[in-house]
Short mmCIF file of C-alpha atoms (C1' of nucleotides) in Angstrom, two decimals:
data_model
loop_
_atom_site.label_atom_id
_atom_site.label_comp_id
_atom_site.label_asym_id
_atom_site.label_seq_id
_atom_site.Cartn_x
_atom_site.Cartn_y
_atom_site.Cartn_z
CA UNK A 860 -89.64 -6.05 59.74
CA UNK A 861 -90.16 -2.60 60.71
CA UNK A 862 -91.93 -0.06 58.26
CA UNK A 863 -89.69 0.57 55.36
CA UNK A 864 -89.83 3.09 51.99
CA UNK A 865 -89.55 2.00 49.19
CA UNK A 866 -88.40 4.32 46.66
CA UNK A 867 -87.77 4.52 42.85
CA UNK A 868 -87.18 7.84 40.24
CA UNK A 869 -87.22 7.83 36.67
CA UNK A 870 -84.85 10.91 35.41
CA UNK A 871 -83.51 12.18 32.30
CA UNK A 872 -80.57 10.69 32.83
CA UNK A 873 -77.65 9.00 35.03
CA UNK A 874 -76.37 11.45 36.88
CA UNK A 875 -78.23 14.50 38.81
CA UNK A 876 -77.47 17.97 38.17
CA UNK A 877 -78.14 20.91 35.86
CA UNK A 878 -78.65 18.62 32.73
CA UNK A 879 -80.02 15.53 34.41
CA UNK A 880 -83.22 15.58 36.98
CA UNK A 881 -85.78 13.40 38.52
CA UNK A 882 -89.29 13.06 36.32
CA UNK A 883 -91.13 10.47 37.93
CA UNK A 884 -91.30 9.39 42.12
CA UNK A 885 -92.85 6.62 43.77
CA UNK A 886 -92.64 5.16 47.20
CA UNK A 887 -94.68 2.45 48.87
CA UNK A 888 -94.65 2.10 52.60
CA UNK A 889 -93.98 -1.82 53.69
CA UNK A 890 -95.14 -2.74 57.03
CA UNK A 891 -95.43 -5.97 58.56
CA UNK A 892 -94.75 -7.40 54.83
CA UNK A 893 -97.74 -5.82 53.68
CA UNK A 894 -97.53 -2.36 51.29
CA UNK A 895 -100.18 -0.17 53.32
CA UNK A 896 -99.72 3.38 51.57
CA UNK A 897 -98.47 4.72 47.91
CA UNK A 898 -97.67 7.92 46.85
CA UNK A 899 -96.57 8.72 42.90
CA UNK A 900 -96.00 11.57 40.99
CA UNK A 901 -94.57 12.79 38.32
CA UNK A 902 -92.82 15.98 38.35
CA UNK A 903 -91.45 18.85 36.11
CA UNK A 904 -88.10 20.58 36.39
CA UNK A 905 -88.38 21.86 33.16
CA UNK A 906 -85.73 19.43 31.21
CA UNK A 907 -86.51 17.90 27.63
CA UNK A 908 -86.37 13.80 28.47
CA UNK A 909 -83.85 12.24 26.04
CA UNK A 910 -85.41 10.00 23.61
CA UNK A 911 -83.40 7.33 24.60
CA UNK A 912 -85.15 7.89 28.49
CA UNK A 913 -88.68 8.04 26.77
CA UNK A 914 -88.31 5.22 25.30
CA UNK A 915 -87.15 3.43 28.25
CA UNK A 916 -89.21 5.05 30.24
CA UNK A 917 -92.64 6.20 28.36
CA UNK A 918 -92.24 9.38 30.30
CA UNK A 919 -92.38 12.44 27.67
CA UNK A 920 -91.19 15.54 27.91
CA UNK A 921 -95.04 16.70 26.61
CA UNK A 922 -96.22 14.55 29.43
CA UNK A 923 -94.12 16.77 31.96
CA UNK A 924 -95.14 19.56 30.93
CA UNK A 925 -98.52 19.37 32.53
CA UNK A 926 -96.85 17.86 35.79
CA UNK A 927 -96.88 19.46 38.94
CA UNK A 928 -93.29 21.62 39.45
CA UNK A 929 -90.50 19.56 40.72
CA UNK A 930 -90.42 21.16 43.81
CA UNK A 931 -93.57 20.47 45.27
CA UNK A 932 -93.24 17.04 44.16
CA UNK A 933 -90.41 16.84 46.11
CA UNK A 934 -91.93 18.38 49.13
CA UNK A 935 -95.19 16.11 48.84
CA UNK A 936 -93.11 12.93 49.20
CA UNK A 937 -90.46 14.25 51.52
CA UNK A 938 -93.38 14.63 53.87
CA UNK A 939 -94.54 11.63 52.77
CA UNK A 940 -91.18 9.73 53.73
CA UNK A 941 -90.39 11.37 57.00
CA UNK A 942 -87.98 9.65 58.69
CA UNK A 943 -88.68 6.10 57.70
CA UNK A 944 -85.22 3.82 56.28
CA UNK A 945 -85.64 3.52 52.72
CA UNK A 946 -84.97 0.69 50.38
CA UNK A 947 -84.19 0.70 46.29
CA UNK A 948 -82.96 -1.13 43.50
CA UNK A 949 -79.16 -0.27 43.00
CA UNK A 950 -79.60 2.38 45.61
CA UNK A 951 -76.83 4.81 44.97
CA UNK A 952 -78.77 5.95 41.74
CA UNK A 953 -81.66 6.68 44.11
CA UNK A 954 -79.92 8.22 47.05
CA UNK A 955 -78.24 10.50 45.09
CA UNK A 956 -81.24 11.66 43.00
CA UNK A 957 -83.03 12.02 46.45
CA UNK A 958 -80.21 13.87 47.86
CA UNK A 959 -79.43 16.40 44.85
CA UNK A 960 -83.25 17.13 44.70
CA UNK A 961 -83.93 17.60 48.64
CA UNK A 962 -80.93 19.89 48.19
CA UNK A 963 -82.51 22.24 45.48
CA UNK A 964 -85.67 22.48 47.97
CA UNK A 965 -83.52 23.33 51.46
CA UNK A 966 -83.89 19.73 52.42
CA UNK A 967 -81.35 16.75 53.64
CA UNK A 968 -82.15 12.69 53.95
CA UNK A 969 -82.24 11.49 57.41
CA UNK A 970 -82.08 8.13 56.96
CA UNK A 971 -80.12 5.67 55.87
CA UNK A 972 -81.10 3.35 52.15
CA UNK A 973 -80.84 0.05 52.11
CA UNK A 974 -79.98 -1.42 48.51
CA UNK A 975 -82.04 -4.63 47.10
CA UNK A 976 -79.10 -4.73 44.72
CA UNK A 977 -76.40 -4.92 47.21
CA UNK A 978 -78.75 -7.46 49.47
CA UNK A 979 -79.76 -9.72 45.70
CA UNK A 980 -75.97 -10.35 44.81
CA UNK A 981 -75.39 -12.01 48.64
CA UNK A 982 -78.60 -13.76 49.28
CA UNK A 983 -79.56 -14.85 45.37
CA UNK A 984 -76.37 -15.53 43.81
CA UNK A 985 -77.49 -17.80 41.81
CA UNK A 986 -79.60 -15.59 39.46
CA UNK A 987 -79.33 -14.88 36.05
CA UNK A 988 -78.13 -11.16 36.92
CA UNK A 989 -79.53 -9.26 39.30
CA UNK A 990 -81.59 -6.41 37.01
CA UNK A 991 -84.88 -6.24 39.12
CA UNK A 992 -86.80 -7.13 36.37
CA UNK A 993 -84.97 -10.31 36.11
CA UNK A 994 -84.95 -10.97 39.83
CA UNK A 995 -88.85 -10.68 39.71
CA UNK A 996 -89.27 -13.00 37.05
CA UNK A 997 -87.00 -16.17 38.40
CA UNK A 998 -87.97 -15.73 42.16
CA UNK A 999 -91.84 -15.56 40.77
CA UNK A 1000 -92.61 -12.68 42.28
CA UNK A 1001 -95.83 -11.07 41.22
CA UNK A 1002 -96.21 -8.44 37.81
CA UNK A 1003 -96.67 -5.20 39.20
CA UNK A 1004 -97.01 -3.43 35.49
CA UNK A 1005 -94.87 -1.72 33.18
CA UNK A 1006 -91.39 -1.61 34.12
CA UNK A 1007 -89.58 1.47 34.39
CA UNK A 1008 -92.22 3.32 35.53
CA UNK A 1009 -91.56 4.79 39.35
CA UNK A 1010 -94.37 2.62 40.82
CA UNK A 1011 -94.57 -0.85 38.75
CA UNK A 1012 -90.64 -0.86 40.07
CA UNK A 1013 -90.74 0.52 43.22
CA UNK A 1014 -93.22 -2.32 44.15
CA UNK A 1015 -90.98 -4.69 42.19
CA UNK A 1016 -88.47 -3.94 44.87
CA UNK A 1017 -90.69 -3.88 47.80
CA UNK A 1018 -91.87 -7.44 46.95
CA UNK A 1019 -88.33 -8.13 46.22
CA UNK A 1020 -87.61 -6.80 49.42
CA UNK A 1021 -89.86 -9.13 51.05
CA UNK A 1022 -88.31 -12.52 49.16
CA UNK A 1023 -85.05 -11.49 50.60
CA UNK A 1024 -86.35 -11.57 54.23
CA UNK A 1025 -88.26 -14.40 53.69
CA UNK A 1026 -84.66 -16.15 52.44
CA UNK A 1027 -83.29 -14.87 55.68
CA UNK A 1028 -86.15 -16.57 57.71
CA UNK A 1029 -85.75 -19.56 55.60
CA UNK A 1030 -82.70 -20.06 54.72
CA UNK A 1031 -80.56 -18.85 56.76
CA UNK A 1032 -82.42 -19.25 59.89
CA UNK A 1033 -82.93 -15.49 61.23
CA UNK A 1034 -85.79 -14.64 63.74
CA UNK A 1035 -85.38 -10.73 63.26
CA UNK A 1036 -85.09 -9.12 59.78
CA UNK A 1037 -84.56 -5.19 59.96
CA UNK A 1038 -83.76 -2.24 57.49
CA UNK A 1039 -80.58 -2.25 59.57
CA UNK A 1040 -79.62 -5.76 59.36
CA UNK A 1041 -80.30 -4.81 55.34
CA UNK A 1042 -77.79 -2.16 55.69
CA UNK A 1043 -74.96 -4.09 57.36
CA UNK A 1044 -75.16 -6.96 55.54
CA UNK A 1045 -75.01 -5.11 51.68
CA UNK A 1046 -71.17 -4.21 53.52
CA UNK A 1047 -70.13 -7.45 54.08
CA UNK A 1048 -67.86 -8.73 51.39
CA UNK A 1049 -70.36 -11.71 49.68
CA UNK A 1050 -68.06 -14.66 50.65
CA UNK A 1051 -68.78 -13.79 54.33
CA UNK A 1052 -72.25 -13.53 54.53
CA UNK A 1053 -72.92 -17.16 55.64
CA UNK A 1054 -70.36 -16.29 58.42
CA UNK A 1055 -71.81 -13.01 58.92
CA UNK A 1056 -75.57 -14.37 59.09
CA UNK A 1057 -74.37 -17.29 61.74
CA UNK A 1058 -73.72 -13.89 64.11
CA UNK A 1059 -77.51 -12.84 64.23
CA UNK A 1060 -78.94 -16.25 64.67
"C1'" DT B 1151 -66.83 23.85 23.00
"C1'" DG B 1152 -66.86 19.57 24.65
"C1'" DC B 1153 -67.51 16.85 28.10
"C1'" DC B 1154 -70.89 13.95 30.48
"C1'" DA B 1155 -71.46 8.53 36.97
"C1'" DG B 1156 -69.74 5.83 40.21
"C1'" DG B 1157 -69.60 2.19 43.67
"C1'" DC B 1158 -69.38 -2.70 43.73
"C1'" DC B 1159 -67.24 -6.96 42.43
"C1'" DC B 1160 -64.53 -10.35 39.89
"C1'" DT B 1161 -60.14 -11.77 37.99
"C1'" DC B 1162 -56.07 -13.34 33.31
"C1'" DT B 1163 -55.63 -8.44 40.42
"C1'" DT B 1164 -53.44 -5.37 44.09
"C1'" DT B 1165 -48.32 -0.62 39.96
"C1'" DA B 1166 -55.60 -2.68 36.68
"C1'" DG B 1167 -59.32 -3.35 33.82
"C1'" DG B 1168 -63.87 -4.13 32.82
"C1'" DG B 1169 -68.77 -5.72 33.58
"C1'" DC B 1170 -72.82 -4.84 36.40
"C1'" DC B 1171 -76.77 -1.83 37.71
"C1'" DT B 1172 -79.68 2.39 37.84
"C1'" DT B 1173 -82.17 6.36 33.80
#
DNA sequence: TGCCAGGCCCTCTTTAGGGCCTT
């Protein structure tokens, strides 16, 4: 598979906007199944976290305070990114967090996400649920550290990544697995995937 | 002031409702 990003935020919330913004980043870069570079921050836009987030999260609002400003954050890792696909856990909570906050620095995405969520409900159906935390625990993936923090889960879902190639390879026979064969197949409807999958054999 | 997501997916469906998943 070709280099991928994997990205996760923690936020102060659901939804982005005046009230709601990203705290936390992380991305690793996959490559040749392998995570070869990291970059984490955390990042203040100058929003009290919730204490339901904190508590989630362990991400304070005292702890933002001495975090570098939101925008350069978001310039560091946009750089950091470039064009390369990216991957995440339920995706369209990521994309749109990495949308809304490329917006409020003059940026746009150029690329498309791939969702491990999307991907995990085809290939691994027969999960408990498909909560990353739960996926990393039955397929034995390995602990990366305290959940819902950007980087312990955005390695979660690069090794979670991985498993679903490998189950690709495996299972369902494919040579080639690419961010874009991610993309097309979290479209098709999950009682055509086996169909689907005979196609790229 | 009060409000506060939204796309996916299943089913007791399609003139709809509700759980899942992310913080």
């Amino acid at each position: 598979m070709e280099r991928i990003a994997v990205i996760d935020f923690e936020t102060t919330g659901i939804s982005p906007g005046r009230h709601c913004r990203a705290t936390e980043v992380a991305v690793v870069m996959l490559e040749r199944g392998r995570i070869v570079e990291r970059y984490q921050s955390l990042m203040n836009a100058g929003l009290p976290v919730p204490a339901f987030v904190a508590g989630l999260t362990g991400i304070t609002t005292a702890m933002l305070r001495s975090a570098p400003p939101v925008a350069q954050v978001m310039n560091e890792v946009a750089e950091f990114v470039g064009s390369t696909p990216l991957l995440a856990h339920n995706a369209s909570f990521d994309q749109k967090f990495w949308d809304y906050e490329l917006a409020q620095i003059g940026r746009n995405r150029v690329q498309s996400f791939a969702c491990s969520m999307l991907l995990a409900r085809r290939l691994l159906p027969g999960a408990p649920n498909h909560k990353l935390g739960t996926l990393t625990r039955w397929a034995g993936l390995p602990d990366t550290g305290t959940a819902h923090r950007a980087m312990a889960d955005a390695e979660m879902a690069a090794n979670l990544a991985q498993h679903l190639a490998g189950q690709l390879r495996q299972a369902h026979g494919l040579n080639e697995v690419s961010h874009q064969l991610f993309c097309s197949l979290q479209k098709v409807p999950a009682a055509k995937v086996a169909e689907t999958l005979k196609r790229y054999r």
